[in-house]
Coordinates of C-alpha atoms in Angstrom, one line a residue:
Chain A
M11 CA -0.5 -19.0 -94.2
S12 CA -1.2 -22.0 -96.5
G13 CA 0.3 -22.3 -100.0
P14 CA -2.8 -21.8 -102.3
V15 CA -4.1 -18.9 -100.1
Q16 CA -0.6 -17.2 -100.3
I17 CA -0.5 -17.7 -104.1
K18 CA -3.9 -16.2 -104.5
R19 CA -3.0 -13.2 -102.3
E20 CA 0.2 -12.6 -104.3
S21 CA -1.6 -12.9 -107.6
L22 CA -4.1 -10.4 -106.4
S23 CA -1.4 -8.0 -105.4
T24 CA 0.2 -8.4 -108.9
L25 CA -3.1 -7.9 -110.6
R26 CA -3.8 -4.7 -108.6
A27 CA -0.4 -3.3 -109.5
T28 CA -1.2 -4.1 -113.2
R29 CA -4.6 -2.3 -112.9
R30 CA -2.9 0.8 -111.5
T31 CA -0.3 0.8 -114.3
M32 CA -3.0 0.3 -117.0
S33 CA -5.0 3.2 -115.6
S34 CA -2.2 5.6 -114.9
A35 CA -2.0 9.0 -116.6
R36 CA 1.2 7.9 -118.4
W37 CA -0.4 4.8 -119.8
L38 CA -3.6 6.6 -120.9
M39 CA -1.5 9.3 -122.6
I40 CA 0.5 6.6 -124.5
M41 CA -2.7 4.9 -125.5
K42 CA -4.1 8.1 -127.0
K43 CA -1.4 7.9 -129.6
R44 CA -2.2 4.3 -130.6
S45 CA -4.6 2.9 -133.2
L46 CA -8.3 2.4 -132.4
E47 CA -7.8 -1.4 -132.4
E48 CA -4.9 -1.3 -130.0
R49 CA -6.9 1.0 -127.7
R50 CA -9.8 -1.4 -127.8
E51 CA -7.6 -4.4 -127.1
A52 CA -6.0 -2.5 -124.2
A53 CA -9.4 -1.6 -122.8
L54 CA -10.6 -5.2 -122.9
K55 CA -7.4 -6.4 -121.2
R56 CA -7.8 -3.7 -118.5
M57 CA -11.4 -5.0 -117.9
A58 CA -10.1 -8.6 -117.9
V59 CA -7.7 -7.6 -115.1
E60 CA -10.4 -5.8 -113.2
Q61 CA -12.7 -8.9 -113.4
M62 CA -9.9 -11.2 -112.3
I63 CA -9.3 -9.0 -109.3
L64 CA -13.0 -9.3 -108.3
T65 CA -13.0 -13.0 -109.0
L66 CA -9.9 -13.7 -106.9
G67 CA -11.1 -11.4 -104.1
N68 CA -14.4 -13.3 -104.1
E69 CA -12.6 -16.6 -104.0
N70 CA -10.5 -15.5 -101.0
L71 CA -13.6 -14.3 -99.1
T72 CA -15.4 -17.6 -100.0
G73 CA -12.6 -19.6 -98.5
I74 CA -12.5 -17.7 -95.3
S75 CA -16.3 -17.5 -95.0
A76 CA -16.4 -21.3 -95.2
K77 CA -14.0 -21.6 -92.3
L78 CA -16.0 -19.1 -90.3
K79 CA -19.1 -21.2 -90.9
E80 CA -17.3 -24.3 -89.8
N81 CA -16.8 -22.5 -86.5
E82 CA -20.4 -21.6 -86.0
T83 CA -21.4 -24.8 -84.2
E84 CA -18.8 -24.3 -81.5
L85 CA -19.5 -20.6 -81.3
N86 CA -23.2 -21.4 -80.6
E87 CA -22.3 -24.0 -78.0
A88 CA -20.0 -21.6 -76.3
R89 CA -22.8 -19.0 -76.2
A90 CA -25.3 -21.5 -74.9
A91 CA -22.9 -22.6 -72.1
L92 CA -22.4 -19.0 -71.0
I93 CA -26.2 -18.4 -71.0
K94 CA -26.7 -21.5 -68.9
A95 CA -24.1 -20.5 -66.4
R96 CA -25.8 -17.1 -66.0
E97 CA -29.2 -18.7 -65.7
K98 CA -27.9 -20.9 -62.8
L99 CA -26.7 -17.7 -61.0
N100 CA -30.1 -16.1 -61.6
Y101 CA -31.8 -19.2 -60.2
V102 CA -29.9 -19.0 -57.0
K103 CA -30.8 -15.3 -56.8
A104 CA -34.5 -16.1 -57.3
M105 CA -34.4 -18.9 -54.7
L106 CA -32.9 -16.5 -52.1
G107 CA -35.5 -13.9 -52.9
A108 CA -38.3 -16.5 -52.5
V109 CA -37.0 -17.6 -49.1
S110 CA -36.7 -14.0 -48.0
R111 CA -40.4 -13.4 -49.0
M112 CA -41.4 -16.5 -47.2
L113 CA -39.6 -15.4 -44.0
V114 CA -41.5 -12.1 -44.2
V115 CA -44.8 -14.0 -44.2
L116 CA -43.6 -16.3 -41.4
S117 CA -42.5 -13.4 -39.1
Q118 CA -45.9 -11.8 -39.6
V119 CA -47.6 -15.0 -38.7
I120 CA -45.4 -15.5 -35.6
K121 CA -46.0 -11.8 -34.4
A122 CA -49.7 -12.1 -34.9
P123 CA -51.7 -12.2 -31.6
V124 CA -52.8 -15.6 -30.6
G125 CA -56.6 -16.2 -31.0
L126 CA -57.0 -14.4 -34.2
Chain B
M23 CA -10.6 -6.3 -23.2
T24 CA -10.3 -9.9 -22.2
A25 CA -8.0 -12.4 -24.1
R26 CA -11.0 -14.2 -25.4
K27 CA -12.5 -11.0 -26.8
I28 CA -9.2 -10.0 -28.4
S29 CA -9.0 -13.5 -30.0
N30 CA -12.6 -13.2 -31.3
V31 CA -11.8 -9.8 -32.8
R32 CA -8.8 -11.3 -34.5
I33 CA -10.9 -14.2 -35.9
G34 CA -13.4 -11.6 -37.2
L35 CA -10.8 -9.4 -38.9
S36 CA -9.0 -12.4 -40.4
T37 CA -12.3 -13.7 -41.8
C38 CA -12.9 -10.3 -43.4
I39 CA -9.4 -10.0 -44.8
L40 CA -9.5 -13.6 -46.1
L41 CA -12.8 -12.9 -47.8
L42 CA -11.7 -9.6 -49.3
S43 CA -8.3 -10.9 -50.6
A44 CA -9.9 -14.0 -52.2
C45 CA -12.5 -11.7 -53.8
A46 CA -9.7 -9.5 -55.2
S47 CA -7.9 -12.2 -57.1
I48 CA -11.1 -13.8 -58.5
Q49 CA -12.6 -10.4 -59.4
S50 CA -9.5 -9.5 -61.4
N51 CA -10.1 -12.5 -63.8
I52 CA -13.8 -11.7 -64.0
S53 CA -13.2 -8.0 -64.7
N54 CA -10.7 -9.0 -67.4
G55 CA -13.5 -11.1 -68.9
A56 CA -15.9 -8.2 -68.7
S57 CA -13.5 -5.7 -70.2
F58 CA -12.7 -8.2 -73.0
A59 CA -16.4 -8.8 -73.7
A60 CA -17.0 -5.0 -73.9
A61 CA -14.0 -4.5 -76.2
G62 CA -15.2 -7.4 -78.4
I63 CA -18.7 -6.0 -78.7
A64 CA -17.3 -2.5 -79.6
Y65 CA -15.0 -4.1 -82.3
I66 CA -17.9 -6.1 -83.8
D67 CA -20.1 -3.0 -83.8
A68 CA -17.6 -1.4 -86.2
I69 CA -17.7 -4.3 -88.6
P70 CA -20.9 -3.4 -90.6
A71 CA -19.5 0.1 -91.5
I72 CA -16.2 -1.5 -92.6
L73 CA -18.0 -4.0 -94.8
D74 CA -20.2 -1.3 -96.3
E75 CA -17.2 0.9 -97.0
S76 CA -15.3 -2.0 -98.5
F77 CA -18.2 -2.8 -100.9
M78 CA -18.7 0.9 -101.8
L79 CA -15.0 1.3 -102.7
T80 CA -15.1 -1.9 -104.8
V81 CA -18.1 -0.7 -106.8
K82 CA -16.6 2.8 -107.2
A83 CA -13.3 1.4 -108.5
N84 CA -15.1 -1.0 -110.8
S85 CA -17.3 1.8 -112.2
Q86 CA -14.2 3.9 -112.8
Q87 CA -12.7 1.1 -114.8
L88 CA -15.8 0.7 -116.9
L89 CA -15.8 4.4 -117.6
L90 CA -12.1 4.5 -118.5
S91 CA -12.7 1.6 -121.0
R92 CA -16.1 2.7 -122.3
D93 CA -15.0 4.9 -125.2
E94 CA -12.8 2.2 -126.7
L95 CA -15.5 -0.6 -126.6
T96 CA -18.4 -1.5 -128.9
E97 CA -22.0 -1.5 -127.4
D98 CA -22.0 -5.3 -127.2
E99 CA -18.6 -5.3 -125.4
R100 CA -19.9 -2.6 -123.0
L101 CA -22.9 -4.8 -122.2
A102 CA -20.8 -7.9 -121.7
Q103 CA -18.4 -6.0 -119.4
L104 CA -21.1 -4.4 -117.4
E105 CA -23.0 -7.7 -116.9
A106 CA -19.9 -9.6 -115.9
S107 CA -18.9 -6.9 -113.4
D108 CA -22.4 -6.8 -111.9
K109 CA -22.4 -10.6 -111.4
L110 CA -19.1 -10.5 -109.6
L111 CA -20.2 -7.5 -107.5
E112 CA -23.5 -9.3 -106.5
K113 CA -21.4 -12.3 -105.4
R114 CA -19.2 -9.9 -103.4
Q115 CA -22.2 -8.4 -101.7
E116 CA -23.5 -11.8 -100.8
L117 CA -20.2 -12.8 -99.2
L118 CA -20.0 -9.6 -97.2
R119 CA -23.5 -10.1 -96.0
D120 CA -22.5 -13.6 -94.8
L121 CA -19.6 -12.1 -92.9
N122 CA -21.9 -9.6 -91.3
T123 CA -24.3 -12.3 -90.2
H124 CA -21.5 -14.3 -88.8
A125 CA -20.1 -11.3 -86.9
L126 CA -23.5 -10.9 -85.2
L127 CA -23.1 -14.5 -83.9
L128 CA -19.7 -13.6 -82.4
R129 CA -21.3 -10.4 -80.9
S130 CA -23.9 -12.5 -79.2
Y131 CA -21.1 -14.7 -77.7
F132 CA -19.5 -11.5 -76.3
L133 CA -22.8 -10.3 -75.0
S134 CA -23.2 -13.6 -73.1
L135 CA -19.7 -13.3 -71.8
K136 CA -20.5 -9.8 -70.6
A137 CA -23.7 -11.0 -68.9
L138 CA -21.9 -13.7 -67.0
T139 CA -19.0 -11.5 -65.9
A140 CA -21.2 -8.5 -65.1
S141 CA -20.5 -7.0 -61.6
E142 CA -24.2 -6.5 -61.1
N143 CA -24.4 -10.3 -60.6
A144 CA -22.6 -10.0 -57.3
S145 CA -24.3 -6.7 -56.2
G146 CA -27.8 -8.0 -57.0
M147 CA -27.1 -11.2 -55.1
K148 CA -25.7 -9.2 -52.2
A149 CA -29.0 -7.2 -52.0
V150 CA -31.1 -10.3 -52.0
T151 CA -29.0 -12.0 -49.4
Q152 CA -28.9 -8.9 -47.2
D153 CA -32.7 -8.9 -47.4
L154 CA -32.7 -12.5 -46.4
V155 CA -30.5 -11.9 -43.3
T156 CA -32.7 -8.9 -42.3
Q157 CA -35.8 -11.1 -42.5
M158 CA -34.1 -13.9 -40.6
G159 CA -33.2 -11.2 -38.0
A160 CA -36.8 -10.1 -37.8
L161 CA -37.8 -13.7 -37.2
S162 CA -35.3 -14.4 -34.5
P163 CA -33.4 -11.7 -32.6
A164 CA -30.7 -14.3 -31.9
I165 CA -29.9 -14.3 -35.7
A166 CA -29.8 -10.5 -35.8
A167 CA -27.3 -10.5 -32.9
M168 CA -25.2 -13.3 -34.2
S169 CA -21.5 -12.3 -34.8
I170 CA -18.1 -13.8 -35.6
G171 CA -15.3 -12.4 -33.6
G172 CA -17.4 -9.3 -32.7
V173 CA -18.2 -8.6 -36.4
Q174 CA -22.0 -8.9 -37.0
I175 CA -23.0 -11.6 -39.5
S176 CA -24.7 -9.0 -41.6
G177 CA -21.4 -7.2 -42.0
L178 CA -19.7 -10.3 -43.3
M179 CA -22.4 -11.0 -45.9
G180 CA -21.1 -8.5 -48.5
P181 CA -17.6 -10.0 -48.9
A182 CA -18.9 -13.5 -48.5
I183 CA -21.5 -13.1 -51.3
N184 CA -18.9 -11.4 -53.5
L185 CA -16.6 -14.3 -53.0
A186 CA -19.4 -16.9 -53.6
V187 CA -20.7 -15.2 -56.7
G188 CA -17.2 -14.5 -57.9
T189 CA -16.1 -18.1 -57.4
Y190 CA -19.1 -19.3 -59.3
Q191 CA -18.5 -16.8 -62.1
N192 CA -14.8 -17.6 -62.2
A193 CA -15.4 -21.3 -62.3
A194 CA -18.0 -21.0 -65.1
L195 CA -15.6 -18.7 -67.0
N196 CA -12.6 -21.0 -66.6
N197 CA -14.6 -24.0 -67.6
E198 CA -15.8 -22.2 -70.7
L199 CA -12.3 -21.0 -71.6
K200 CA -11.0 -24.5 -71.1
M201 CA -13.8 -26.1 -73.2
R202 CA -14.0 -23.6 -76.1
G203 CA -11.2 -21.1 -75.7
N204 CA -9.5 -22.6 -78.8
A205 CA -12.7 -22.2 -80.9
I206 CA -12.9 -18.5 -80.0
E207 CA -9.1 -18.1 -80.7
R208 CA -9.7 -19.7 -84.2
E209 CA -12.6 -17.4 -84.7
L210 CA -10.6 -14.3 -83.9
A211 CA -7.7 -15.5 -86.1
L212 CA -10.2 -15.8 -89.0
Q213 CA -11.6 -12.3 -88.2
K214 CA -8.0 -11.1 -88.3
A215 CA -7.5 -12.7 -91.8
V216 CA -10.8 -11.2 -93.1
M217 CA -9.9 -7.7 -91.9
S218 CA -6.4 -8.0 -93.4
M219 CA -8.0 -9.0 -96.8
L220 CA -10.5 -6.2 -96.7
V221 CA -8.0 -3.6 -95.6
D222 CA -5.7 -4.6 -98.5
Q223 CA -8.6 -4.3 -100.9
M224 CA -9.9 -1.0 -99.5
K225 CA -6.5 0.6 -99.6
D226 CA -5.9 -0.5 -103.1
D227 CA -9.4 0.5 -104.4
A228 CA -9.1 3.9 -102.6
Q229 CA -5.5 4.4 -104.0
F230 CA -6.8 3.5 -107.5
L231 CA -9.6 6.0 -107.2
I232 CA -7.2 8.8 -105.9
E233 CA -4.9 8.1 -108.9
T234 CA -7.6 8.0 -111.6
E235 CA -9.8 10.8 -110.2
N236 CA -7.2 13.2 -108.7
K237 CA -3.7 12.4 -109.7
N238 CA -4.3 11.7 -113.4
P239 CA -5.9 15.0 -114.1
V240 CA -3.1 16.8 -112.3
F241 CA -0.5 14.8 -114.4
E242 CA -2.4 15.4 -117.7
E243 CA -2.9 19.1 -117.0
Y244 CA 0.8 19.6 -116.4
V245 CA 2.0 17.5 -119.3
A246 CA -0.5 18.2 -122.0
A247 CA -2.5 21.4 -121.3
K248 CA -1.6 24.6 -123.1
K249 CA -1.8 26.4 -119.8
V250 CA -1.7 25.2 -116.2
S251 CA -4.5 26.5 -114.0
A252 CA -3.9 28.6 -110.8
K253 CA -5.4 25.8 -108.7
W254 CA -3.1 23.1 -110.1
S255 CA -0.7 23.2 -107.1
N256 CA -3.5 22.9 -104.6
K257 CA -5.1 20.0 -106.5
R258 CA -1.7 18.2 -106.4
V259 CA -1.4 18.7 -102.7
A260 CA -4.9 17.3 -102.2
A261 CA -4.1 14.2 -104.1
F262 CA -1.0 13.5 -101.9
T263 CA -2.9 14.3 -98.7
Q264 CA -5.6 11.7 -99.5
T265 CA -2.9 9.1 -100.1
V266 CA -1.5 9.7 -96.6
E267 CA -4.9 9.3 -95.0
L268 CA -5.2 5.8 -96.4
Q269 CA -2.7 4.7 -93.8
S270 CA -5.2 5.2 -91.0
L271 CA -7.0 2.1 -92.4
D272 CA -4.2 0.1 -90.8
S273 CA -5.7 0.6 -87.4
I274 CA -8.5 -1.8 -88.5
N275 CA -5.8 -4.5 -88.8
K276 CA -4.1 -3.5 -85.6
A277 CA -7.4 -3.8 -83.7
A278 CA -8.1 -7.2 -85.1
D279 CA -4.5 -8.3 -84.2
N280 CA -4.9 -7.0 -80.6
L281 CA -8.3 -8.6 -80.2
H282 CA -6.8 -12.0 -81.1
D283 CA -3.6 -11.5 -79.0
S284 CA -5.5 -10.3 -76.0
W285 CA -7.8 -13.3 -76.1
I286 CA -4.8 -15.6 -76.1
A287 CA -3.3 -13.7 -73.1
F288 CA -6.7 -13.8 -71.3
V289 CA -7.1 -17.6 -71.8
E290 CA -3.5 -18.1 -70.6
K291 CA -4.3 -16.1 -67.5
R292 CA -1.7 -13.5 -68.2
D293 CA -2.2 -9.9 -67.2
V294 CA -4.3 -8.4 -69.9
A295 CA -5.1 -5.0 -68.4
G296 CA -2.5 -3.2 -70.5
T297 CA -3.3 -5.1 -73.7
I298 CA -7.0 -4.4 -73.3
D299 CA -6.3 -0.7 -72.8
L300 CA -4.4 -0.8 -76.1
L301 CA -7.2 -2.7 -77.7
I302 CA -9.8 -0.2 -76.6
Q303 CA -7.6 2.6 -78.1
D304 CA -7.3 0.8 -81.4
I305 CA -11.1 0.2 -81.4
E306 CA -11.6 3.9 -80.8
Q307 CA -9.6 4.6 -83.9
V308 CA -11.5 2.1 -85.9
L309 CA -14.8 3.7 -84.7
S310 CA -13.5 7.1 -85.6
I311 CA -12.7 5.8 -89.2
T312 CA -16.2 4.2 -89.5
R313 CA -17.7 7.5 -88.4
R314 CA -15.8 9.2 -91.2
F315 CA -17.1 6.6 -93.6
K316 CA -20.6 7.4 -92.6
A317 CA -20.1 11.1 -92.8
N318 CA -18.8 10.8 -96.3
D319 CA -21.8 8.7 -97.4

């Protein structure tokens, strides 16, 4: 895994651990005993952590989504090649069917009494 | 039986055996391709439910955070937090939608692979050719009576057509794997990375919800309540049980890993029958998880 991706993933993991600590029963019970201003500040920090988790998660998904998009041309080409190969097979099948039908007509013509 | 007749019978039998054994080796590669395509389609069919569940857990966890913080914030701060969260969630929804659209493209690749490697190709061709031989026989009794080593030509058509169609399918498949096998490998490696990210996020959001919704009340009741309720112990057990269930999400990662590894083995012409069986088991587990997601909705 490349450096920046790894750093983002590790940061995300640290932020998630912080979120859990700041939302734990122990933390919330400690906060209850603090002043209104301290509680407000803690709540704002908890939300800042939450939004950072969402932002980093989005960045990680954006990075991978861009790489998937880069692959779309080749994926489409691969699909088209498989469809073409299948079509060739169907073409041979259709040709054989047509020859078979032609032979039916031909055998009826040959079997038909002369003079008709 | 004269020596010439015995020799003819030998030629006939040898032709049949040659055709059948050539068919077997080619068919093994084609059937691996068909099994892989079926497994790939099943895996991708599970993706929308995984993406939906991932988003739902993110929204739930974010809502829980907003609720936990609400009482401490002013109205202006609440508005700012809600709007900032909504914006980030809208972006997440858009990214997941893109992943879903991309997965459909990969699904259509597997569908085309399935169509090319389908066994009906050989059987359909066999029926058409058999019909052709019958019609030729009707046209000329000499053709109907034609035989190789005492084996009627119509009897040889089945294995010969299987071989011809199989050879064509195999060549088309090998050509495709050679041309774009790496692109599909890259694609599956990226799918693996996406799933790993999503599973990490889902496990964490779910764990966070279990802790704030189930474990925190159990903790607070025991530590701060004047009296502990009779159901306290049961509530505590429920919180722990849910944590254990989260581990089942790992099967999503396992399936993505196996899909990627099986593809590499398939391209390298290694025996993939065992790995595909494991892959199908993993996908079954993923499907059972996604069914549980849907049931909980």
